Each structure stands twice: as C-alpha cells, then as structure tokens.
C-alpha cells in the first residue's frame, strides 16, 4: 500500500508539473482564465499530493487505522496548499520587492484577482500594463495589490492552514504535533 501511495503521488506530481509547464509555454498564457478551482486542482497535483500521500504513508507504516491515515493526508494536503499560497503571495506582500521582480501570472493572488475582476477587465489591465510589447510587472503588481486578489489569497491561505490544524486535532498532544502546528502558524502569519 505504501509503495502504491508514493507511486501515485509521483504520478500526480509529474502530471501537475507537466500541466504547469505546458500552460506557461503557451503564447496566450498571459490571458489564461484558469479559475481558482482549476488552480487548486493543479496545485494539489504539483505541490500537495506528494506531501499528503507521504503523510498518509507514514501512518500506514506505523500501522494506524484508515481514519488516522486520512487525517494525516488532510494535514499534508492543506499544509502544502497553504505553503504554496504563502509562496505565491510573497511578491505582493514583501516590504522590499524590486520593481523588476516578476511573478507567476498563474499564482493564487493573480488567479483570484482576475476571477474577482472578470475576464474583460483583466485583459484590459494586462493591456494597460504592457509597454513596447513587454509586460510591466511593477505596474501590474500595483493593480493586483489594489484589488481583492491579495487579501483573498491570504484568506485562502489561512483557510487551508485552519484545515491542516483541524486535521492535527485528531492526534494526541506531543512535541511532534506542536512542531507541525508551528509550521502551519509560520505560513499563515502575514504581518
């Protein structure tokens, strides 16, 4: 069972990374309309499946029942999602961000921004942020920061963090559990 879990995690990882790379290689990737539900599915495959299934496999190896294994899976899944969103947020919340710093146009804050804004306004913003055929990331970053995408991404990060903490509640208090909780606190703190 453990080998099958890890093999499926690796399959998910390869599938997710392949999909990410194929999207970013397309000419029109700048105006892709992937939506947050698609973003979540792809992010789970490329960033969450390995951690979630590894946590589950660890509980399988320790001979815990299916319910405990599922809680470990839930912790890993939500922890990975929270960590990825935190990483995606960094170009928008760091105090010292270089104006030339690029960010992924398929990151959580951008996807949420364009979903809230609507496709037509998003394409208009992209057009306004282009100068001489190149995207001015500083201008686009400011437009995104002025919208609700960043705060929505922070809320989503905290949501997944809370789900990870809830999964940990099924485990008895211990130093290991406290360490896992502290990891969640570290990626969901924004101030």
mmCIF file of N, CA and C in Angstrom, residues 62-126:
data_model
loop_
_atom_site.group_PDB
_atom_site.id
_atom_site.type_symbol
_atom_site.label_atom_id
_atom_site.label_comp_id
_atom_site.label_asym_id
_atom_site.label_seq_id
_atom_site.Cartn_x
_atom_site.Cartn_y
_atom_site.Cartn_z
ATOM 1 N N UNK A 62 3.219 3.072 10.272
ATOM 2 C CA UNK A 62 3.107 2.993 11.730
ATOM 3 C C UNK A 62 1.895 2.163 12.153
ATOM 4 N N UNK A 63 1.212 1.570 11.174
ATOM 5 C CA UNK A 63 0.076 0.680 11.397
ATOM 6 C C UNK A 63 -1.126 1.360 12.069
ATOM 7 N N UNK A 64 -1.328 2.637 11.708
ATOM 8 C CA UNK A 64 -2.524 3.343 12.189
ATOM 9 C C UNK A 64 -3.702 2.999 11.286
ATOM 10 N N UNK A 65 -4.907 3.161 11.827
ATOM 11 C CA UNK A 65 -6.098 2.829 11.048
ATOM 12 C C UNK A 65 -6.360 3.860 9.944
ATOM 13 N N UNK A 66 -7.349 3.565 9.123
ATOM 14 C CA UNK A 66 -7.663 4.387 7.950
ATOM 15 C C UNK A 66 -8.056 5.813 8.329
ATOM 16 N N UNK A 67 -8.733 5.986 9.451
ATOM 17 C CA UNK A 67 -9.145 7.329 9.873
ATOM 18 C C UNK A 67 -7.930 8.199 10.205
ATOM 19 N N UNK A 68 -6.967 7.649 10.899
ATOM 20 C CA UNK A 68 -5.743 8.383 11.231
ATOM 21 C C UNK A 68 -4.951 8.674 9.959
ATOM 22 N N UNK A 69 -4.909 7.703 9.071
ATOM 23 C CA UNK A 69 -4.220 7.915 7.790
ATOM 24 C C UNK A 69 -4.870 9.053 7.006
ATOM 25 N N UNK A 70 -6.194 9.106 7.027
ATOM 26 C CA UNK A 70 -6.896 10.177 6.319
ATOM 27 C C UNK A 70 -6.600 11.539 6.946
ATOM 28 N N UNK A 71 -6.544 11.608 8.259
ATOM 29 C CA UNK A 71 -6.227 12.884 8.913
ATOM 30 C C UNK A 71 -4.808 13.332 8.565
ATOM 31 N N UNK A 72 -3.893 12.392 8.474
ATOM 32 C CA UNK A 72 -2.519 12.725 8.068
ATOM 33 C C UNK A 72 -2.507 13.228 6.624
ATOM 34 N N UNK A 73 -3.283 12.570 5.761
ATOM 35 C CA UNK A 73 -3.410 13.016 4.368
ATOM 36 C C UNK A 73 -3.959 14.442 4.324
ATOM 37 N N UNK A 74 -5.021 14.701 5.104
ATOM 38 C CA UNK A 74 -5.642 16.033 5.130
ATOM 39 C C UNK A 74 -4.648 17.090 5.611
ATOM 40 N N UNK A 75 -3.895 16.751 6.642
ATOM 41 C CA UNK A 75 -2.871 17.692 7.118
ATOM 42 C C UNK A 75 -1.895 18.012 5.981
ATOM 43 N N UNK A 76 -1.349 16.990 5.355
ATOM 44 C CA UNK A 76 -0.374 17.200 4.293
ATOM 45 C C UNK A 76 -0.942 17.994 3.126
ATOM 46 N N UNK A 77 -2.156 17.670 2.737
ATOM 47 C CA UNK A 77 -2.807 18.373 1.624
ATOM 48 C C UNK A 77 -2.972 19.856 1.934
ATOM 49 N N UNK A 78 -3.558 20.150 3.070
ATOM 50 C CA UNK A 78 -3.837 21.542 3.409
ATOM 51 C C UNK A 78 -2.572 22.318 3.770
ATOM 52 N N UNK A 79 -1.626 21.645 4.363
ATOM 53 C CA UNK A 79 -0.355 22.306 4.665
ATOM 54 C C UNK A 79 0.345 22.695 3.363
ATOM 55 N N UNK A 80 0.370 21.791 2.396
ATOM 56 C CA UNK A 80 1.015 22.073 1.112
ATOM 57 C C UNK A 80 0.313 23.212 0.382
ATOM 58 N N UNK A 81 -1.002 23.219 0.407
ATOM 59 C CA UNK A 81 -1.754 24.294 -0.246
ATOM 60 C C UNK A 81 -1.460 25.633 0.427
ATOM 61 N N UNK A 82 -1.464 25.635 1.731
ATOM 62 C CA UNK A 82 -1.185 26.858 2.477
ATOM 63 C C UNK A 82 0.226 27.371 2.173
ATOM 64 N N UNK A 83 1.179 26.470 2.138
ATOM 65 C CA UNK A 83 2.565 26.847 1.844
ATOM 66 C C UNK A 83 2.696 27.421 0.439
ATOM 67 N N UNK A 84 2.039 26.808 -0.534
ATOM 68 C CA UNK A 84 2.102 27.285 -1.916
ATOM 69 C C UNK A 84 1.480 28.672 -2.040
ATOM 70 N N UNK A 85 0.353 28.889 -1.402
ATOM 71 C CA UNK A 85 -0.292 30.208 -1.460
ATOM 72 C C UNK A 85 0.606 31.244 -0.809
ATOM 73 N N UNK A 86 1.212 30.894 0.335
ATOM 74 C CA UNK A 86 2.143 31.806 1.001
ATOM 75 C C UNK A 86 3.280 32.176 0.051
ATOM 76 N N UNK A 87 3.824 31.207 -0.622
ATOM 77 C CA UNK A 87 4.903 31.444 -1.583
ATOM 78 C C UNK A 87 4.434 32.356 -2.720
ATOM 79 N N UNK A 88 3.235 32.105 -3.231
ATOM 80 C CA UNK A 88 2.672 32.930 -4.305
ATOM 81 C C UNK A 88 2.448 34.373 -3.862
ATOM 82 N N UNK A 89 2.168 34.575 -2.586
ATOM 83 C CA UNK A 89 1.886 35.909 -2.066
ATOM 84 C C UNK A 89 3.142 36.770 -1.883
ATOM 85 N N UNK A 90 4.292 36.152 -1.753
ATOM 86 C CA UNK A 90 5.499 36.898 -1.403
ATOM 87 C C UNK A 90 5.784 38.119 -2.285
ATOM 88 N N UNK A 91 5.686 38.038 -3.617
ATOM 89 C CA UNK A 91 5.952 39.233 -4.429
ATOM 90 C C UNK A 91 4.963 40.383 -4.173
ATOM 91 N N UNK A 92 3.828 40.087 -3.555
ATOM 92 C CA UNK A 92 2.812 41.107 -3.326
ATOM 93 C C UNK A 92 2.835 41.670 -1.911
ATOM 94 N N UNK A 93 3.487 40.979 -0.972
ATOM 95 C CA UNK A 93 3.442 41.434 0.416
ATOM 96 C C UNK A 93 4.808 41.761 1.002
ATOM 97 N N UNK A 94 5.879 41.381 0.334
ATOM 98 C CA UNK A 94 7.207 41.695 0.848
ATOM 99 C C UNK A 94 7.408 43.200 0.872
ATOM 100 N N UNK A 95 8.045 43.661 1.929
ATOM 101 C CA UNK A 95 8.343 45.095 2.042
ATOM 102 C C UNK A 95 9.301 45.545 0.954
ATOM 103 N N UNK A 96 10.347 44.782 0.749
ATOM 104 C CA UNK A 96 11.378 45.156 -0.228
ATOM 105 C C UNK A 96 11.250 44.285 -1.462
ATOM 106 N N UNK A 97 10.402 44.706 -2.387
ATOM 107 C CA UNK A 97 10.233 43.980 -3.642
ATOM 108 C C UNK A 97 10.770 44.857 -4.758
ATOM 109 N N UNK A 98 11.697 44.341 -5.493
ATOM 110 C CA UNK A 98 12.255 45.071 -6.622
ATOM 111 C C UNK A 98 11.167 45.295 -7.659
ATOM 112 N N UNK A 99 11.155 46.482 -8.248
ATOM 113 C CA UNK A 99 10.151 46.784 -9.274
ATOM 114 C C UNK A 99 10.249 45.853 -10.468
ATOM 115 N N UNK A 100 11.434 45.312 -10.695
ATOM 116 C CA UNK A 100 11.611 44.433 -11.852
ATOM 117 C C UNK A 100 11.283 42.979 -11.534
ATOM 118 N N UNK A 101 10.929 42.704 -10.283
ATOM 119 C CA UNK A 101 10.617 41.337 -9.883
ATOM 120 C C UNK A 101 9.377 40.844 -10.617
ATOM 121 N N UNK A 102 9.534 39.713 -11.289
ATOM 122 C CA UNK A 102 8.388 39.112 -11.957
ATOM 123 C C UNK A 102 7.687 38.179 -10.993
ATOM 124 N N UNK A 103 6.487 37.831 -11.333
ATOM 125 C CA UNK A 103 5.716 36.875 -10.549
ATOM 126 C C UNK A 103 4.942 36.020 -11.525
ATOM 127 N N UNK A 104 4.509 34.884 -11.045
ATOM 128 C CA UNK A 104 3.788 33.943 -11.890
ATOM 129 C C UNK A 104 2.370 34.448 -12.124
ATOM 130 N N UNK A 105 1.984 34.555 -13.374
ATOM 131 C CA UNK A 105 0.644 35.033 -13.704
ATOM 132 C C UNK A 105 -0.433 33.996 -13.405
ATOM 133 N N UNK A 106 -0.016 32.790 -13.037
ATOM 134 C CA UNK A 106 -0.960 31.758 -12.610
ATOM 135 C C UNK A 106 -0.833 31.495 -11.113
ATOM 136 N N UNK A 107 -0.344 32.488 -10.368
ATOM 137 C CA UNK A 107 -0.246 32.343 -8.913
ATOM 138 C C UNK A 107 -1.598 32.660 -8.277
ATOM 139 N N UNK A 108 -1.775 32.238 -7.048
ATOM 140 C CA UNK A 108 -3.066 32.385 -6.363
ATOM 141 C C UNK A 108 -3.576 33.827 -6.338
ATOM 142 N N UNK A 109 -2.769 34.825 -5.960
ATOM 143 C CA UNK A 109 -3.308 36.187 -5.925
ATOM 144 C C UNK A 109 -3.760 36.680 -7.306
ATOM 145 N N UNK A 110 -3.029 36.298 -8.340
ATOM 146 C CA UNK A 110 -3.365 36.739 -9.693
ATOM 147 C C UNK A 110 -4.630 36.034 -10.176
ATOM 148 N N UNK A 111 -4.717 34.735 -9.950
ATOM 149 C CA UNK A 111 -5.900 33.982 -10.367
ATOM 150 C C UNK A 111 -7.140 34.507 -9.641
ATOM 151 N N UNK A 112 -7.019 34.749 -8.351
ATOM 152 C CA UNK A 112 -8.154 35.289 -7.596
ATOM 153 C C UNK A 112 -8.507 36.695 -8.073
ATOM 154 N N UNK A 113 -7.483 37.504 -8.338
ATOM 155 C CA UNK A 113 -7.707 38.868 -8.824
ATOM 156 C C UNK A 113 -8.498 38.852 -10.129
ATOM 157 N N UNK A 114 -8.041 38.024 -11.077
ATOM 158 C CA UNK A 114 -8.736 38.022 -12.361
ATOM 159 C C UNK A 114 -10.122 37.394 -12.259
ATOM 160 N N UNK A 115 -10.304 36.463 -11.336
ATOM 161 C CA UNK A 115 -11.626 35.869 -11.153
ATOM 162 C C UNK A 115 -12.592 36.898 -10.558
ATOM 163 N N UNK A 116 -12.125 37.682 -9.594
ATOM 164 C CA UNK A 116 -12.954 38.711 -8.967
ATOM 165 C C UNK A 116 -13.228 39.852 -9.952
ATOM 166 N N UNK A 117 -12.204 40.231 -10.685
ATOM 167 C CA UNK A 117 -12.288 41.352 -11.626
ATOM 168 C C UNK A 117 -13.175 41.030 -12.829
ATOM 169 N N UNK A 118 -13.076 39.814 -13.317
ATOM 170 C CA UNK A 118 -13.772 39.425 -14.539
ATOM 171 C C UNK A 118 -12.797 39.435 -15.706
ATOM 172 N N UNK A 119 -13.052 38.561 -16.637
ATOM 173 C CA UNK A 119 -12.126 38.356 -17.754
ATOM 174 C C UNK A 119 -11.875 39.610 -18.582
ATOM 175 N N UNK A 120 -12.923 40.353 -18.934
ATOM 176 C CA UNK A 120 -12.748 41.531 -19.784
ATOM 177 C C UNK A 120 -11.888 42.603 -19.119
ATOM 178 N N UNK A 121 -12.164 42.878 -17.833
ATOM 179 C CA UNK A 121 -11.359 43.880 -17.121
ATOM 180 C C UNK A 121 -9.921 43.406 -16.924
ATOM 181 N N UNK A 122 -9.730 42.095 -16.720
ATOM 182 C CA UNK A 122 -8.384 41.543 -16.568
ATOM 183 C C UNK A 122 -7.577 41.752 -17.849
ATOM 184 N N UNK A 123 -8.164 41.449 -18.983
ATOM 185 C CA UNK A 123 -7.461 41.619 -20.253
ATOM 186 C C UNK A 123 -7.152 43.103 -20.481
ATOM 187 N N UNK A 124 -8.059 43.971 -20.068
ATOM 188 C CA UNK A 124 -7.813 45.418 -20.165
ATOM 189 C C UNK A 124 -6.624 45.807 -19.275
ATOM 190 N N UNK A 125 -6.570 45.281 -18.051
ATOM 191 C CA UNK A 125 -5.449 45.588 -17.148
ATOM 192 C C UNK A 125 -4.128 45.097 -17.726
ATOM 193 N N UNK A 126 -4.151 43.914 -18.324
ATOM 194 C CA UNK A 126 -2.942 43.385 -18.959
ATOM 195 C C UNK A 126 -2.482 44.346 -20.052
#
